[in-house]
Coordinates of C-alpha atoms in Angstrom, one line a residue:
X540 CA 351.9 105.7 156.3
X541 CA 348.8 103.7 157.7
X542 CA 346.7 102.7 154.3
X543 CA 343.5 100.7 153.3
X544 CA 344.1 98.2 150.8
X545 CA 341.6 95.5 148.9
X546 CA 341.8 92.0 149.1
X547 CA 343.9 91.1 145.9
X548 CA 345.8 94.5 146.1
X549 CA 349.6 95.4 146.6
X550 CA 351.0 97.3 149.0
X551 CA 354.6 99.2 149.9
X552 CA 356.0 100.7 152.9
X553 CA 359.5 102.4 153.1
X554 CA 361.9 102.5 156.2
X555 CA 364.8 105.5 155.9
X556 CA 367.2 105.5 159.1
X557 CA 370.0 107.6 159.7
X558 CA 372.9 106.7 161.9
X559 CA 376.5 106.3 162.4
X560 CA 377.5 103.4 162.6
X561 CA 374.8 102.2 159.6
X562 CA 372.2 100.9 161.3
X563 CA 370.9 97.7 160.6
X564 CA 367.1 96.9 159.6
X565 CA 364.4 94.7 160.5
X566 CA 360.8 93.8 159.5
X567 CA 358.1 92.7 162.1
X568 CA 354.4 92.3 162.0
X569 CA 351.6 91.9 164.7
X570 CA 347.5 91.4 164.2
X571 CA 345.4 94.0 164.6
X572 CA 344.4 94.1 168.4
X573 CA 347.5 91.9 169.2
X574 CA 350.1 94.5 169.5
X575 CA 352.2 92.7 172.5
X576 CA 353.1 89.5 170.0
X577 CA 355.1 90.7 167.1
X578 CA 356.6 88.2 164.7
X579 CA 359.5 89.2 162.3
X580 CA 358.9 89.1 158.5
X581 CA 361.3 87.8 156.2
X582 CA 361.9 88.1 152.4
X583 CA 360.0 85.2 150.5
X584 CA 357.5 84.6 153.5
X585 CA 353.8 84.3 153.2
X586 CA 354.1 81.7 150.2
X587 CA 356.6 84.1 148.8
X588 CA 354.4 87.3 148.8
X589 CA 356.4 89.3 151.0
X590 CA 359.5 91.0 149.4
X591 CA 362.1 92.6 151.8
X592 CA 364.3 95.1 149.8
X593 CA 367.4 96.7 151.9
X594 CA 370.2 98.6 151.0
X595 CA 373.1 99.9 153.3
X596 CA 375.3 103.1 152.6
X597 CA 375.8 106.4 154.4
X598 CA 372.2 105.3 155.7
X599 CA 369.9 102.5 155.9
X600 CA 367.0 102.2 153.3
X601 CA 364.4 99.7 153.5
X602 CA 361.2 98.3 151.3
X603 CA 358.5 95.9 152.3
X604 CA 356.1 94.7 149.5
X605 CA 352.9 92.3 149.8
X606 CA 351.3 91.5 146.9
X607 CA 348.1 89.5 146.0
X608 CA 346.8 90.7 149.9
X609 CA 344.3 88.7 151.7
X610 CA 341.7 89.7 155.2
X611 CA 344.9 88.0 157.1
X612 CA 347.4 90.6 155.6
X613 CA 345.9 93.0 157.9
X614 CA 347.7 94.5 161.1
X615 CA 350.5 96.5 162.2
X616 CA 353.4 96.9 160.6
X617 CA 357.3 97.6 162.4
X618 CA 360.2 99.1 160.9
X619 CA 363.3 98.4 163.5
X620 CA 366.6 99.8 163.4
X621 CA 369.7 99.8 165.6
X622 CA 373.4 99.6 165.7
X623 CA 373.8 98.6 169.2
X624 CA 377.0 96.1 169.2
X625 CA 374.5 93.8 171.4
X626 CA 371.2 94.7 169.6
X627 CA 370.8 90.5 169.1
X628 CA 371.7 89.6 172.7
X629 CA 368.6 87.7 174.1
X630 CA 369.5 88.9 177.1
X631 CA 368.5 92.9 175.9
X632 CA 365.4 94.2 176.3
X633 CA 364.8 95.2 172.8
X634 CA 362.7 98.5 173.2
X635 CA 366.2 99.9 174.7
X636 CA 368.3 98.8 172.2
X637 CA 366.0 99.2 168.9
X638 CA 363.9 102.4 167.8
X639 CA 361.0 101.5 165.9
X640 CA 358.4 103.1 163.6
X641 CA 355.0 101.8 162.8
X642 CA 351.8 101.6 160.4
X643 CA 348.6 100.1 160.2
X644 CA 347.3 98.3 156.9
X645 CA 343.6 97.4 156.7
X646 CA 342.5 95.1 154.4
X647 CA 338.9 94.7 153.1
X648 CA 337.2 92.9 150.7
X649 CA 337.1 93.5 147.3
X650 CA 333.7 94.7 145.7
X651 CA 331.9 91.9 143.3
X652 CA 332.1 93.3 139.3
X653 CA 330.8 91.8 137.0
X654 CA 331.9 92.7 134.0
X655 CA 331.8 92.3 129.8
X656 CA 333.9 89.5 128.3
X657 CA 337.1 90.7 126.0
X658 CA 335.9 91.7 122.5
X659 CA 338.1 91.4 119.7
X660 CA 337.6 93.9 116.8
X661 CA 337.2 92.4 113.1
X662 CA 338.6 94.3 110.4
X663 CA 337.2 90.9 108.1
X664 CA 333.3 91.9 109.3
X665 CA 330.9 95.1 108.8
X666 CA 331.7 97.6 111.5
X667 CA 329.0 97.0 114.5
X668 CA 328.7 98.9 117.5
X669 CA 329.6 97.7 121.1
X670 CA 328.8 98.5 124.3
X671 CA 331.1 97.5 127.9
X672 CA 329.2 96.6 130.7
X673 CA 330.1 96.4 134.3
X674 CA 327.9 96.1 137.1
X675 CA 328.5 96.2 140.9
X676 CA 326.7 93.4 142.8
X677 CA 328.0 93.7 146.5
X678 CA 330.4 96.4 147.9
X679 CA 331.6 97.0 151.4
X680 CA 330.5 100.6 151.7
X681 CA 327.8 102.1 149.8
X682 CA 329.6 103.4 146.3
X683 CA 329.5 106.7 145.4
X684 CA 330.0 106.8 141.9
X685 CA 331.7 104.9 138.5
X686 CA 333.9 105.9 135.4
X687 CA 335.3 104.5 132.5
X688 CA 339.2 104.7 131.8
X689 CA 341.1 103.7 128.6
X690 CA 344.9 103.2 128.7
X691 CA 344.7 104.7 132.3
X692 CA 343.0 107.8 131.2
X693 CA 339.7 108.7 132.0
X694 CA 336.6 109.1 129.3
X695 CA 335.2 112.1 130.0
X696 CA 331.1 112.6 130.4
X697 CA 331.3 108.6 131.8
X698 CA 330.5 109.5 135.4
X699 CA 327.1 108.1 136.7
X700 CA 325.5 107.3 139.9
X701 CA 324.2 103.9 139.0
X702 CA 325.5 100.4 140.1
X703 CA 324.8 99.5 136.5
X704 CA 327.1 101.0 134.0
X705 CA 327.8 100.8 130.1
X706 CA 330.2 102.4 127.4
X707 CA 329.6 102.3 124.1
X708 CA 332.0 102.6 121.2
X709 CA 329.4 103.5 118.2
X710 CA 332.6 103.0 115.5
X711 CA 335.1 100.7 116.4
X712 CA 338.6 100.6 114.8
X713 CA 341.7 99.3 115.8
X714 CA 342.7 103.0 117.6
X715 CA 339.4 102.3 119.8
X716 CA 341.0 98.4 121.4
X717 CA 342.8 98.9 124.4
X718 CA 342.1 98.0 127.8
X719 CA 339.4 99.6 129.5
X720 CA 338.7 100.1 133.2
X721 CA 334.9 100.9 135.0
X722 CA 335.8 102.4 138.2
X723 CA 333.3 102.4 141.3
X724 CA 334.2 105.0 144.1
X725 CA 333.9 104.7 147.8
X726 CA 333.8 107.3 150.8
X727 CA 335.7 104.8 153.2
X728 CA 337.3 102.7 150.7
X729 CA 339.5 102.4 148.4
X730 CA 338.3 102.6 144.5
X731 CA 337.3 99.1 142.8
X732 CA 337.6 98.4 139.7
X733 CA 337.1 96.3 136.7
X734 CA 338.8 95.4 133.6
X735 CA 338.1 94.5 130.2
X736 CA 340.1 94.1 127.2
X737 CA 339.6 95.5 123.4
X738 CA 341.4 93.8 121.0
X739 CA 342.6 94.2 117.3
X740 CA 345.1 93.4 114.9
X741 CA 347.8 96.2 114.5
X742 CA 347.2 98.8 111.9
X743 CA 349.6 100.9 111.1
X744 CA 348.9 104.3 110.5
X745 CA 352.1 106.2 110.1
X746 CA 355.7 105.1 108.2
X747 CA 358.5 106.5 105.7
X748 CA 357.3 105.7 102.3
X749 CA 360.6 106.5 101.3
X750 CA 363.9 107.9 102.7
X751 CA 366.7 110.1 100.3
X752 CA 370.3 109.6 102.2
X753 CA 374.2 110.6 101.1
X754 CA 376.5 107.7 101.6
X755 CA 378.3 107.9 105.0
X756 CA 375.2 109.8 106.5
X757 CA 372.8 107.9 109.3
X758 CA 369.5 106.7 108.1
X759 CA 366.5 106.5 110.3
X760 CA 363.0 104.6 109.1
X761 CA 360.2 104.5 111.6
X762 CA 356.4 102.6 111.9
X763 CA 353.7 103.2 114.2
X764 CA 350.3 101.5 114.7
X765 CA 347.1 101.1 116.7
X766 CA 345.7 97.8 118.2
X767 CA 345.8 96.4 121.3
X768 CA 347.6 94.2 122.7
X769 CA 350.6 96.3 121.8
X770 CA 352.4 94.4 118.6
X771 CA 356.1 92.6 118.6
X772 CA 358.0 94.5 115.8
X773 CA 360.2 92.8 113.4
X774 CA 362.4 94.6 110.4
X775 CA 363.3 93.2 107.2
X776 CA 365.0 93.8 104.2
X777 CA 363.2 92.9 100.9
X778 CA 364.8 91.6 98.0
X779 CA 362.6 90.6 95.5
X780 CA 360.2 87.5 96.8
X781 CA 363.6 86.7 99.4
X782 CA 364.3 88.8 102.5
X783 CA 366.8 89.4 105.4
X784 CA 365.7 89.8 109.1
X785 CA 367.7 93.0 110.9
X786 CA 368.5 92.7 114.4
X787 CA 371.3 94.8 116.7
X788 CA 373.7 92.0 116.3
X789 CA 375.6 94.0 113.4
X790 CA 376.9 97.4 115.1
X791 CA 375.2 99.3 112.2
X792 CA 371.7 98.4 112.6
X793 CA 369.7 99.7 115.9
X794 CA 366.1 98.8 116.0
X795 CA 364.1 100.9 119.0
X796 CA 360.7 99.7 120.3
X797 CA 358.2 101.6 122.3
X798 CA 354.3 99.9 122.3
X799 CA 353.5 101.0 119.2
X800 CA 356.0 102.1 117.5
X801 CA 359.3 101.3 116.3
X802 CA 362.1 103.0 114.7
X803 CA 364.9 101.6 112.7
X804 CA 368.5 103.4 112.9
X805 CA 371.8 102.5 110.2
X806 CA 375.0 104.1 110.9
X807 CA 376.9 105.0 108.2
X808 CA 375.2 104.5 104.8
X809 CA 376.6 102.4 102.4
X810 CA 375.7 103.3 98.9
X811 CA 376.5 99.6 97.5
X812 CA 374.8 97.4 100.4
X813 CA 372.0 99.8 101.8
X814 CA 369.6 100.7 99.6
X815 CA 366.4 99.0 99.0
X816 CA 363.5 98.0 100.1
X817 CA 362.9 97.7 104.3
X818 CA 359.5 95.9 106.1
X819 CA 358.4 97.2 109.0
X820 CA 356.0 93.9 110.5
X821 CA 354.0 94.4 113.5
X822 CA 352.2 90.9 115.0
X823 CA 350.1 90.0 118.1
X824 CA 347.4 87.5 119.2
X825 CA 344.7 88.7 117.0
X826 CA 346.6 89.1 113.6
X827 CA 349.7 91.1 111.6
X828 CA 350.5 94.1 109.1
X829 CA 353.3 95.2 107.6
X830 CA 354.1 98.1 105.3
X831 CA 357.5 99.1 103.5
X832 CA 359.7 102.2 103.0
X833 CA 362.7 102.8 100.0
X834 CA 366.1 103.8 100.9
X835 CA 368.0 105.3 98.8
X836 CA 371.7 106.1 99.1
X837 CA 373.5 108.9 96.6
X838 CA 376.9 109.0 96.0
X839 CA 378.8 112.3 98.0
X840 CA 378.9 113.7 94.4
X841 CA 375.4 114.1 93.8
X842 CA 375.3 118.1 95.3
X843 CA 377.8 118.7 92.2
X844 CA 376.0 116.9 89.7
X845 CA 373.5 120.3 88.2
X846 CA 376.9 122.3 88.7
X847 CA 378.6 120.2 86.4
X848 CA 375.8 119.9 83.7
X849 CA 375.8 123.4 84.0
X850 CA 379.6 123.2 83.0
X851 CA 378.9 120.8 80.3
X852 CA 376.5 122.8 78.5
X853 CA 378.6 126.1 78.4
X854 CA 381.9 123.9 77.3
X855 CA 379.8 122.1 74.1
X856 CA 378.6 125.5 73.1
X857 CA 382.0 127.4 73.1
X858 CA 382.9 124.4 70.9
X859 CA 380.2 124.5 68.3
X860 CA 380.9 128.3 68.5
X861 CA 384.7 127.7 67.2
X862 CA 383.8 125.1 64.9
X863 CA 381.2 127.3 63.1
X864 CA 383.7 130.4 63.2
X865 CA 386.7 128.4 61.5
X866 CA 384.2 126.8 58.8
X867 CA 382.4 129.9 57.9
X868 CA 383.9 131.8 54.8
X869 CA 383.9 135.9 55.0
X870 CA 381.6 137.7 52.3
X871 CA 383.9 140.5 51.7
X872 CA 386.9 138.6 50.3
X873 CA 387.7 140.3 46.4
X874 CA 388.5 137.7 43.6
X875 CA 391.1 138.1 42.2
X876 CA 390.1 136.8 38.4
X877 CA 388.4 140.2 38.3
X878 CA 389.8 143.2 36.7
X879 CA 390.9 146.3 38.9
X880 CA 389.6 149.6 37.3
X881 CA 388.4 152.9 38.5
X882 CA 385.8 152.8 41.4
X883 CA 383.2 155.1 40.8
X884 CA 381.3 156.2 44.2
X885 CA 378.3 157.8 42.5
X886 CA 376.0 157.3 40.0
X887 CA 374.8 160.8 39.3
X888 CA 375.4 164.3 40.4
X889 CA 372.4 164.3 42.3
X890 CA 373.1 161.7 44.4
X891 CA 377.1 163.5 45.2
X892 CA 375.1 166.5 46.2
X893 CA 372.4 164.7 48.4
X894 CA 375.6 162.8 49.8
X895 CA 377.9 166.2 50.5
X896 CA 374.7 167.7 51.9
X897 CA 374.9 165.7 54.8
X898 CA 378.7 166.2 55.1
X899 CA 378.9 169.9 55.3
X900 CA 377.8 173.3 54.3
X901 CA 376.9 174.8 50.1
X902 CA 380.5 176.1 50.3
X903 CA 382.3 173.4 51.3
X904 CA 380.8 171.6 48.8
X905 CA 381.1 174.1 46.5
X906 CA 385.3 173.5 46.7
X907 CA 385.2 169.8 46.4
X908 CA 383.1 170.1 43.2
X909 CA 385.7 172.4 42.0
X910 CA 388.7 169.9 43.1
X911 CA 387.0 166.6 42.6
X912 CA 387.1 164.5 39.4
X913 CA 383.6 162.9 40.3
X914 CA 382.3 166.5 40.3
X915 CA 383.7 167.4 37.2
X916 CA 382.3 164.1 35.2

């Protein structure tokens, strides 16, 4: 595909052909206007900007890559193919023996930006506010409009009209560093752009204050931070004012890092070696931080541990409960010192018949007063 590129730009073109046998694949280039005088491109040329790519299977697949292009880059552009058996006899006429396909890069000169110095965030000073600046002194085309992006995403309500444009950042922290963008827009042009850098030490804002493992389990610890440029990531294990860098080299330890964040894996939990304390450091140009998580490791036996004090409570109890049964002596027990007479039941008459009342009716009671001694007395 023809494209329009800016001086200092890269550009890519692809080459797919289809044949049997494989064909093979060549590059050549021609100046614009100068069609009839072709020159064939090869990888490393152009003081080793121009990278040719190939790669032969069931077809033939080719890349071309430029980079760092100049006003001379510009031209046409020739993908050949052919799997002739006399496709590099001199003597051919190479039209008949290769089938070609073409595309046209234009290349124009970049737009003039000038734009804000780096700032680098303080954490040590008050917080201040600060403001990007980018301004467009000479362009090609007439622009039509400008943007700001952060982290390749664009700030929304930044669009303006003007040549002149600003973004300010009324509260910076470290989240707010990163690498910012103003974008100018053309009608016959590419976009130009600008870029300025936001820096800060890393901050990090999320980590495991602690991690709870069985032994024999996988533990995973984890840090993530703001700040730009993005921080190297180091982990440690801290033993008092002495410590012990972790790499992969062990088999057991696996330390992931993406940008900002970092995650530390152990296989198989040891419950004599593992636990402790683990740093987390994260370090670029502008400064360091580092925060720290405890691992701790309980035996397999742990789960069964309120199970058995459970056991342990009912077992001492069933003990003191025997022990105070075998000790205790029975109130009921007769001495024998004591002499055995007659046992009399009632004090009174009165009390028999209030007694034989509640046993049955005047003359049942009547016959046991008849028959009974006690009655009688």
């Amino acid at each position: 595909m023809s494209e329009t590129k800016l001086t200092g730009d890269t550009f890519e073109l692809y080459c797919d052909v289809v044949g049997y046998p494989t064909p093979e694949i060549q590059w050549w280039y021609a100046e614009i206007n100068r069609a009839d005088s072709f020159k064939q491109l090869w990888d490393g040329a152009r003081k080793r900007r121009v990278s040719i790519n190939t790669a032969y299977g069931a077809n033939g697949v080719s890349v071309l890559g430029i980079t760092r292009l100049t006003l001379e880059d510009s031209g046409t552009y020739e993908c050949r193919a052919s799997n002739d058996p006399k496709r590099n006899d001199l003597r051919q006429n190479p039209a008949i023996t290769w089938i070609r396909a073409q595309a046209t890069i234009s290349v124009l000169q970049k737009p003039k930006i000038n734009a804000s110095d780096q700032i680098i965030l303080s954490a040590d000073t008050p917080i201040k506010p600060v403001t990007l600046q980018c301004n467009l002194t000479t362009a090609h085309t007439p622009h039509k409009e400008s943007f700001w992006v952060k982290s390749g995403k664009e700030i929304t309500n930044t669009r303006t009209e003007q040549r002149n444009t600003a973004y300010r950042i009324a509260k910076p922290r470290a989240d707010d560093s990163g690498e910012y963008m103003c974008v100018y827009t053309f009608d016959m042009a590419p976009n130009a752009n600008a870029t300025i850098e936001v820096k800060a030490k890393p901050d990090i804002t999320g980590h495991k204050r602690s991690e709870n493992k069985n032994e024999g389990e996988n533990g995973t610890l984890y840090c993530k931070s703001v700040g730009y440029p993005h921080p190297t990531w180091t982990w440690r294990k801290v033993d008092g004012t002495s410590y012990t860098d972790i790499d992969n080299s062990t088999g057991r330890f696996f330390i992931t890092i993406r940008d900002n964040y970092t995650e530390l894996n152990i296989l198989n939990l040891d419950i004599n070696t593992d636990p402790g304390i683990y740093q987390c450091n994260a370090t670029n140009v502008i400064g360091n931080t580092a925060e720290t998580t405890i691992l701790r490791v309980r035996s397999n036996l742990a789960p069964l541990w309120p199970f058995l004090g459970v056991l342990a409570e009912i077992i001492i109890l069933v003990v003191i409960i025997v022990v105070y049964e075998k000790r205790k002596t029975p109130d009921d027990i007769i001495d024998d010192d004591e002499p055995v007479g007659p046992i009399s039941f009632f004090s009174s008459p009165s009390t028999f018949s209030t007694y034989a009342g509640k046993l049955g009716s005047s003359r049942q009671i009547r016959r046991m007063g008849s028959k009974s001694p006690c009655a009688k007395e």
